[in-house]
Amino acid sequence: MARAGRVLIISGIIALAAGSAPLLVVDHGPERVVPIALAIAGGGRTAEWPGGAIPYVWGGGHGDDAGPSLGTCEGYSGSVRPCPAATTRGLDCSGLVRWVYRLAFDRDVLGGGTTDDHVRRLRRVPTAAARPGDLVFFGKVRKRTVRTHHVGIYIGGGMMINALRTGTTIRTDPVTVLPDLAGYYRYEG
């Protein structure tokens, strides 16, 4: 899809999420992360998604292009049996942030991979300096090792938009939903 078409679609999503509130639409960048994430969590329609709730799917969103996709049952350890990932179109946590950032920055700035791969491409910020649009990682991040298992998009007020686990849809949760907060990270590309 042409860049201008994506901008129009994204503008429409943002307008739906904002309701009747005036909205400054920028061409691309960090200011768009939260409005896009809110629109997606609210069931907004895009070129990649017809609208409605997007299910969590193990391995979803990791195709060549960012966006909802079928998942994989390889490595799946969820409680829903049999594994629904290979027959369900949706996103996992890193697939969600990759897609939102691609829409916001108009290119795939996070690239493929897992939460471990994504955290390595970002700069850690102190909790007190976290701002809406930063990413919230869970697990352990040390100087020589990274072992994360979840990521969400920080929207402020201790809340994040995320794809939490099989059986849920893209949703808003407190950052305390998981006990092992690894920190807040920012893209500075």
mmCIF file of C-alpha atoms in Angstrom:
data_model
loop_
_atom_site.group_PDB
_atom_site.id
_atom_site.type_symbol
_atom_site.label_atom_id
_atom_site.label_comp_id
_atom_site.label_asym_id
_atom_site.label_seq_id
_atom_site.Cartn_x
_atom_site.Cartn_y
_atom_site.Cartn_z
ATOM 1 C CA MET A 1 0.000 0.000 0.000
ATOM 2 C CA ALA A 2 1.298 3.455 -0.820
ATOM 3 C CA ARG A 3 2.578 5.614 2.041
ATOM 4 C CA ALA A 4 -0.167 8.217 1.509
ATOM 5 C CA GLY A 5 -2.804 5.486 1.764
ATOM 6 C CA ARG A 6 -1.349 4.248 5.051
ATOM 7 C CA VAL A 7 -1.318 7.791 6.435
ATOM 8 C CA LEU A 8 -5.006 8.210 5.525
ATOM 9 C CA ILE A 9 -5.949 4.877 7.101
ATOM 10 C CA ILE A 10 -3.958 5.654 10.239
ATOM 11 C CA SER A 11 -5.531 9.102 10.419
ATOM 12 C CA GLY A 12 -8.961 7.447 10.253
ATOM 13 C CA ILE A 13 -8.072 5.036 13.041
ATOM 14 C CA ILE A 14 -6.824 7.878 15.194
ATOM 15 C CA ALA A 15 -9.967 9.901 14.510
ATOM 16 C CA LEU A 16 -12.140 6.951 15.541
ATOM 17 C CA ALA A 17 -10.149 6.529 18.752
ATOM 18 C CA ALA A 18 -10.258 10.223 19.544
ATOM 19 C CA GLY A 19 -14.022 10.565 19.013
ATOM 20 C CA SER A 20 -14.900 14.217 18.587
ATOM 21 C CA ALA A 21 -11.778 15.553 20.296
ATOM 22 C CA PRO A 22 -9.553 17.778 18.142
ATOM 23 C CA LEU A 23 -6.476 15.911 17.095
ATOM 24 C CA LEU A 24 -3.119 16.976 15.762
ATOM 25 C CA VAL A 25 -2.063 14.326 13.258
ATOM 26 C CA VAL A 26 1.658 14.209 12.593
ATOM 27 C CA ASP A 27 3.115 12.430 9.591
ATOM 28 C CA HIS A 28 5.111 9.927 11.651
ATOM 29 C CA GLY A 29 6.897 9.577 14.937
ATOM 30 C CA PRO A 30 6.532 8.859 18.643
ATOM 31 C CA GLU A 31 3.517 11.160 19.050
ATOM 32 C CA ARG A 32 1.481 8.650 17.035
ATOM 33 C CA VAL A 33 2.342 5.531 19.068
ATOM 34 C CA VAL A 34 -0.331 5.882 21.771
ATOM 35 C CA PRO A 35 -3.220 7.022 19.524
ATOM 36 C CA ILE A 36 -2.542 4.125 17.157
ATOM 37 C CA ALA A 37 -2.258 1.623 20.024
ATOM 38 C CA LEU A 38 -5.521 2.913 21.532
ATOM 39 C CA ALA A 39 -7.282 2.638 18.168
ATOM 40 C CA ILE A 40 -6.068 -0.934 17.684
ATOM 41 C CA ALA A 41 -7.047 -1.912 21.236
ATOM 42 C CA GLY A 42 -10.454 -0.343 20.534
ATOM 43 C CA GLY A 43 -10.983 -2.516 17.454
ATOM 44 C CA GLY A 44 -10.046 0.063 14.815
ATOM 45 C CA ARG A 45 -9.824 -0.951 11.163
ATOM 46 C CA THR A 46 -6.579 -0.815 9.159
ATOM 47 C CA ALA A 47 -5.381 -2.144 5.835
ATOM 48 C CA GLU A 48 -4.084 -5.199 7.739
ATOM 49 C CA TRP A 49 -7.118 -5.720 10.008
ATOM 50 C CA PRO A 50 -10.845 -5.479 9.184
ATOM 51 C CA GLY A 51 -11.720 -4.107 12.626
ATOM 52 C CA GLY A 52 -12.836 -5.661 15.890
ATOM 53 C CA ALA A 53 -10.931 -7.211 18.758
ATOM 54 C CA ILE A 54 -7.550 -8.692 17.821
ATOM 55 C CA PRO A 55 -6.796 -11.978 19.580
ATOM 56 C CA TYR A 56 -3.518 -12.817 21.248
ATOM 57 C CA VAL A 57 -1.793 -15.433 19.098
ATOM 58 C CA TRP A 58 1.474 -17.122 20.068
ATOM 59 C CA GLY A 59 3.935 -16.057 17.340
ATOM 60 C CA GLY A 60 1.433 -13.707 15.654
ATOM 61 C CA GLY A 61 2.808 -10.618 13.957
ATOM 62 C CA HIS A 62 6.200 -12.040 13.053
ATOM 63 C CA GLY A 63 5.872 -12.354 9.298
ATOM 64 C CA ASP A 64 8.009 -10.489 6.810
ATOM 65 C CA ASP A 65 5.677 -7.512 7.261
ATOM 66 C CA ALA A 66 4.533 -6.287 10.664
ATOM 67 C CA GLY A 67 0.851 -6.816 11.403
ATOM 68 C CA PRO A 68 -1.632 -9.527 12.374
ATOM 69 C CA SER A 69 -0.790 -12.997 11.077
ATOM 70 C CA LEU A 70 -1.258 -16.655 11.865
ATOM 71 C CA GLY A 71 0.853 -17.751 14.781
ATOM 72 C CA THR A 72 2.806 -20.914 15.452
ATOM 73 C CA CYS A 73 2.457 -23.773 17.924
ATOM 74 C CA GLU A 74 6.243 -24.219 18.049
ATOM 75 C CA GLY A 75 7.342 -23.433 21.615
ATOM 76 C CA TYR A 76 3.740 -22.870 22.757
ATOM 77 C CA SER A 77 3.141 -23.593 26.454
ATOM 78 C CA GLY A 78 -0.182 -21.853 27.041
ATOM 79 C CA SER A 79 -3.094 -23.291 28.965
ATOM 80 C CA VAL A 80 -5.535 -23.319 26.010
ATOM 81 C CA ARG A 81 -5.363 -26.770 24.391
ATOM 82 C CA PRO A 82 -5.004 -27.694 21.661
ATOM 83 C CA CYS A 83 -2.794 -24.789 20.644
ATOM 84 C CA PRO A 84 -4.957 -22.399 18.582
ATOM 85 C CA ALA A 85 -2.096 -20.306 17.158
ATOM 86 C CA ALA A 86 -1.666 -21.980 13.771
ATOM 87 C CA THR A 87 -5.335 -21.411 12.901
ATOM 88 C CA THR A 88 -5.895 -17.984 14.477
ATOM 89 C CA ARG A 89 -4.896 -14.628 12.993
ATOM 90 C CA GLY A 90 -3.692 -12.085 15.548
ATOM 91 C CA LEU A 91 -0.663 -10.801 17.435
ATOM 92 C CA ASP A 92 1.571 -11.728 20.328
ATOM 93 C CA CYS A 93 3.094 -9.023 22.531
ATOM 94 C CA SER A 94 6.185 -8.294 20.431
ATOM 95 C CA GLY A 95 4.142 -8.586 17.233
ATOM 96 C CA LEU A 96 1.790 -5.902 18.590
ATOM 97 C CA VAL A 97 4.534 -3.400 19.463
ATOM 98 C CA ARG A 98 6.324 -4.064 16.172
ATOM 99 C CA TRP A 99 3.107 -3.323 14.223
ATOM 100 C CA VAL A 100 2.184 -0.206 16.211
ATOM 101 C CA TYR A 101 5.704 1.179 15.835
ATOM 102 C CA ARG A 102 5.690 0.405 12.088
ATOM 103 C CA LEU A 103 2.430 2.336 11.727
ATOM 104 C CA ALA A 104 3.698 5.214 13.894
ATOM 105 C CA PHE A 105 7.113 5.579 12.257
ATOM 106 C CA ASP A 106 6.029 4.522 8.752
ATOM 107 C CA ARG A 107 8.683 1.804 8.654
ATOM 108 C CA ASP A 108 9.491 -1.370 10.570
ATOM 109 C CA VAL A 109 11.831 0.216 13.145
ATOM 110 C CA LEU A 110 11.775 -2.747 15.556
ATOM 111 C CA GLY A 111 12.143 -5.469 12.937
ATOM 112 C CA GLY A 112 11.425 -9.113 13.480
ATOM 113 C CA GLY A 113 12.321 -11.152 16.487
ATOM 114 C CA THR A 114 11.257 -11.564 20.068
ATOM 115 C CA THR A 115 11.072 -9.249 23.068
ATOM 116 C CA ASP A 116 14.772 -9.967 23.670
ATOM 117 C CA ASP A 117 15.640 -8.757 20.164
ATOM 118 C CA HIS A 118 13.485 -5.634 20.532
ATOM 119 C CA VAL A 119 14.836 -4.543 23.924
ATOM 120 C CA ARG A 120 18.367 -4.632 22.500
ATOM 121 C CA ARG A 121 17.369 -2.018 19.871
ATOM 122 C CA LEU A 122 16.108 0.486 22.453
ATOM 123 C CA ARG A 123 17.462 2.760 25.178
ATOM 124 C CA ARG A 124 16.446 2.179 28.787
ATOM 125 C CA VAL A 125 14.874 5.164 30.543
ATOM 126 C CA PRO A 126 14.367 5.601 34.290
ATOM 127 C CA THR A 127 10.853 4.793 35.494
ATOM 128 C CA ALA A 128 10.346 8.418 36.553
ATOM 129 C CA ALA A 129 11.211 9.560 33.000
ATOM 130 C CA ALA A 130 8.919 7.072 31.223
ATOM 131 C CA ARG A 131 6.482 8.707 28.864
ATOM 132 C CA PRO A 132 3.530 7.475 26.825
ATOM 133 C CA GLY A 133 4.736 5.546 23.790
ATOM 134 C CA ASP A 134 7.720 3.978 25.563
ATOM 135 C CA LEU A 135 7.813 0.193 25.756
ATOM 136 C CA VAL A 136 7.490 -1.685 29.046
ATOM 137 C CA PHE A 137 9.439 -4.967 29.234
ATOM 138 C CA PHE A 138 9.074 -7.825 31.687
ATOM 139 C CA GLY A 139 11.707 -10.395 32.639
ATOM 140 C CA LYS A 140 15.391 -9.702 33.303
ATOM 141 C CA VAL A 141 17.716 -7.336 31.479
ATOM 142 C CA ARG A 142 21.339 -7.400 32.627
ATOM 143 C CA LYS A 143 24.566 -6.134 31.108
ATOM 144 C CA ARG A 144 25.391 -9.434 29.415
ATOM 145 C CA THR A 145 22.069 -11.264 29.318
ATOM 146 C CA VAL A 146 18.557 -10.428 28.246
ATOM 147 C CA ARG A 147 15.704 -12.767 29.132
ATOM 148 C CA THR A 148 12.417 -10.997 28.638
ATOM 149 C CA HIS A 149 9.045 -12.613 28.097
ATOM 150 C CA HIS A 150 6.573 -9.756 27.642
ATOM 151 C CA VAL A 151 6.306 -6.192 26.329
ATOM 152 C CA GLY A 152 3.573 -3.570 26.328
ATOM 153 C CA ILE A 153 3.122 -0.003 25.117
ATOM 154 C CA TYR A 154 3.104 2.440 28.022
ATOM 155 C CA ILE A 155 0.162 4.861 27.765
ATOM 156 C CA GLY A 156 0.716 6.742 31.039
ATOM 157 C CA GLY A 157 -0.818 6.550 34.492
ATOM 158 C CA GLY A 158 0.731 3.148 35.190
ATOM 159 C CA MET A 159 -1.161 1.564 32.269
ATOM 160 C CA MET A 160 -0.101 -0.238 29.083
ATOM 161 C CA ILE A 161 -1.685 -1.685 25.972
ATOM 162 C CA ASN A 162 -0.555 -5.238 25.395
ATOM 163 C CA ALA A 163 -1.251 -8.702 24.059
ATOM 164 C CA LEU A 164 -1.059 -10.637 27.310
ATOM 165 C CA ARG A 165 -1.763 -14.313 26.705
ATOM 166 C CA THR A 166 -3.767 -16.885 24.752
ATOM 167 C CA GLY A 167 -7.474 -16.460 25.394
ATOM 168 C CA THR A 168 -7.283 -12.649 25.572
ATOM 169 C CA THR A 169 -7.412 -9.833 23.022
ATOM 170 C CA ILE A 170 -5.310 -6.690 22.699
ATOM 171 C CA ARG A 171 -6.181 -4.769 25.857
ATOM 172 C CA THR A 172 -5.208 -2.225 28.488
ATOM 173 C CA ASP A 173 -3.687 -3.475 31.747
ATOM 174 C CA PRO A 174 -1.788 -1.920 34.653
ATOM 175 C CA VAL A 175 1.972 -2.379 34.298
ATOM 176 C CA THR A 176 1.730 -4.321 37.570
ATOM 177 C CA VAL A 177 -0.251 -7.118 35.846
ATOM 178 C CA LEU A 178 3.026 -9.085 35.814
ATOM 179 C CA PRO A 179 5.406 -9.116 38.796
ATOM 180 C CA ASP A 180 8.760 -8.871 37.003
ATOM 181 C CA LEU A 181 8.983 -5.411 35.416
ATOM 182 C CA ALA A 182 12.366 -5.152 33.674
ATOM 183 C CA GLY A 183 12.040 -1.469 32.791
ATOM 184 C CA TYR A 184 10.920 1.172 30.327
ATOM 185 C CA TYR A 185 12.634 1.534 26.966
ATOM 186 C CA ARG A 186 12.536 4.159 24.243
ATOM 187 C CA TYR A 187 13.101 4.096 20.495
ATOM 188 C CA GLU A 188 15.343 6.938 19.358
ATOM 189 C CA GLY A 189 15.758 6.459 15.650
#
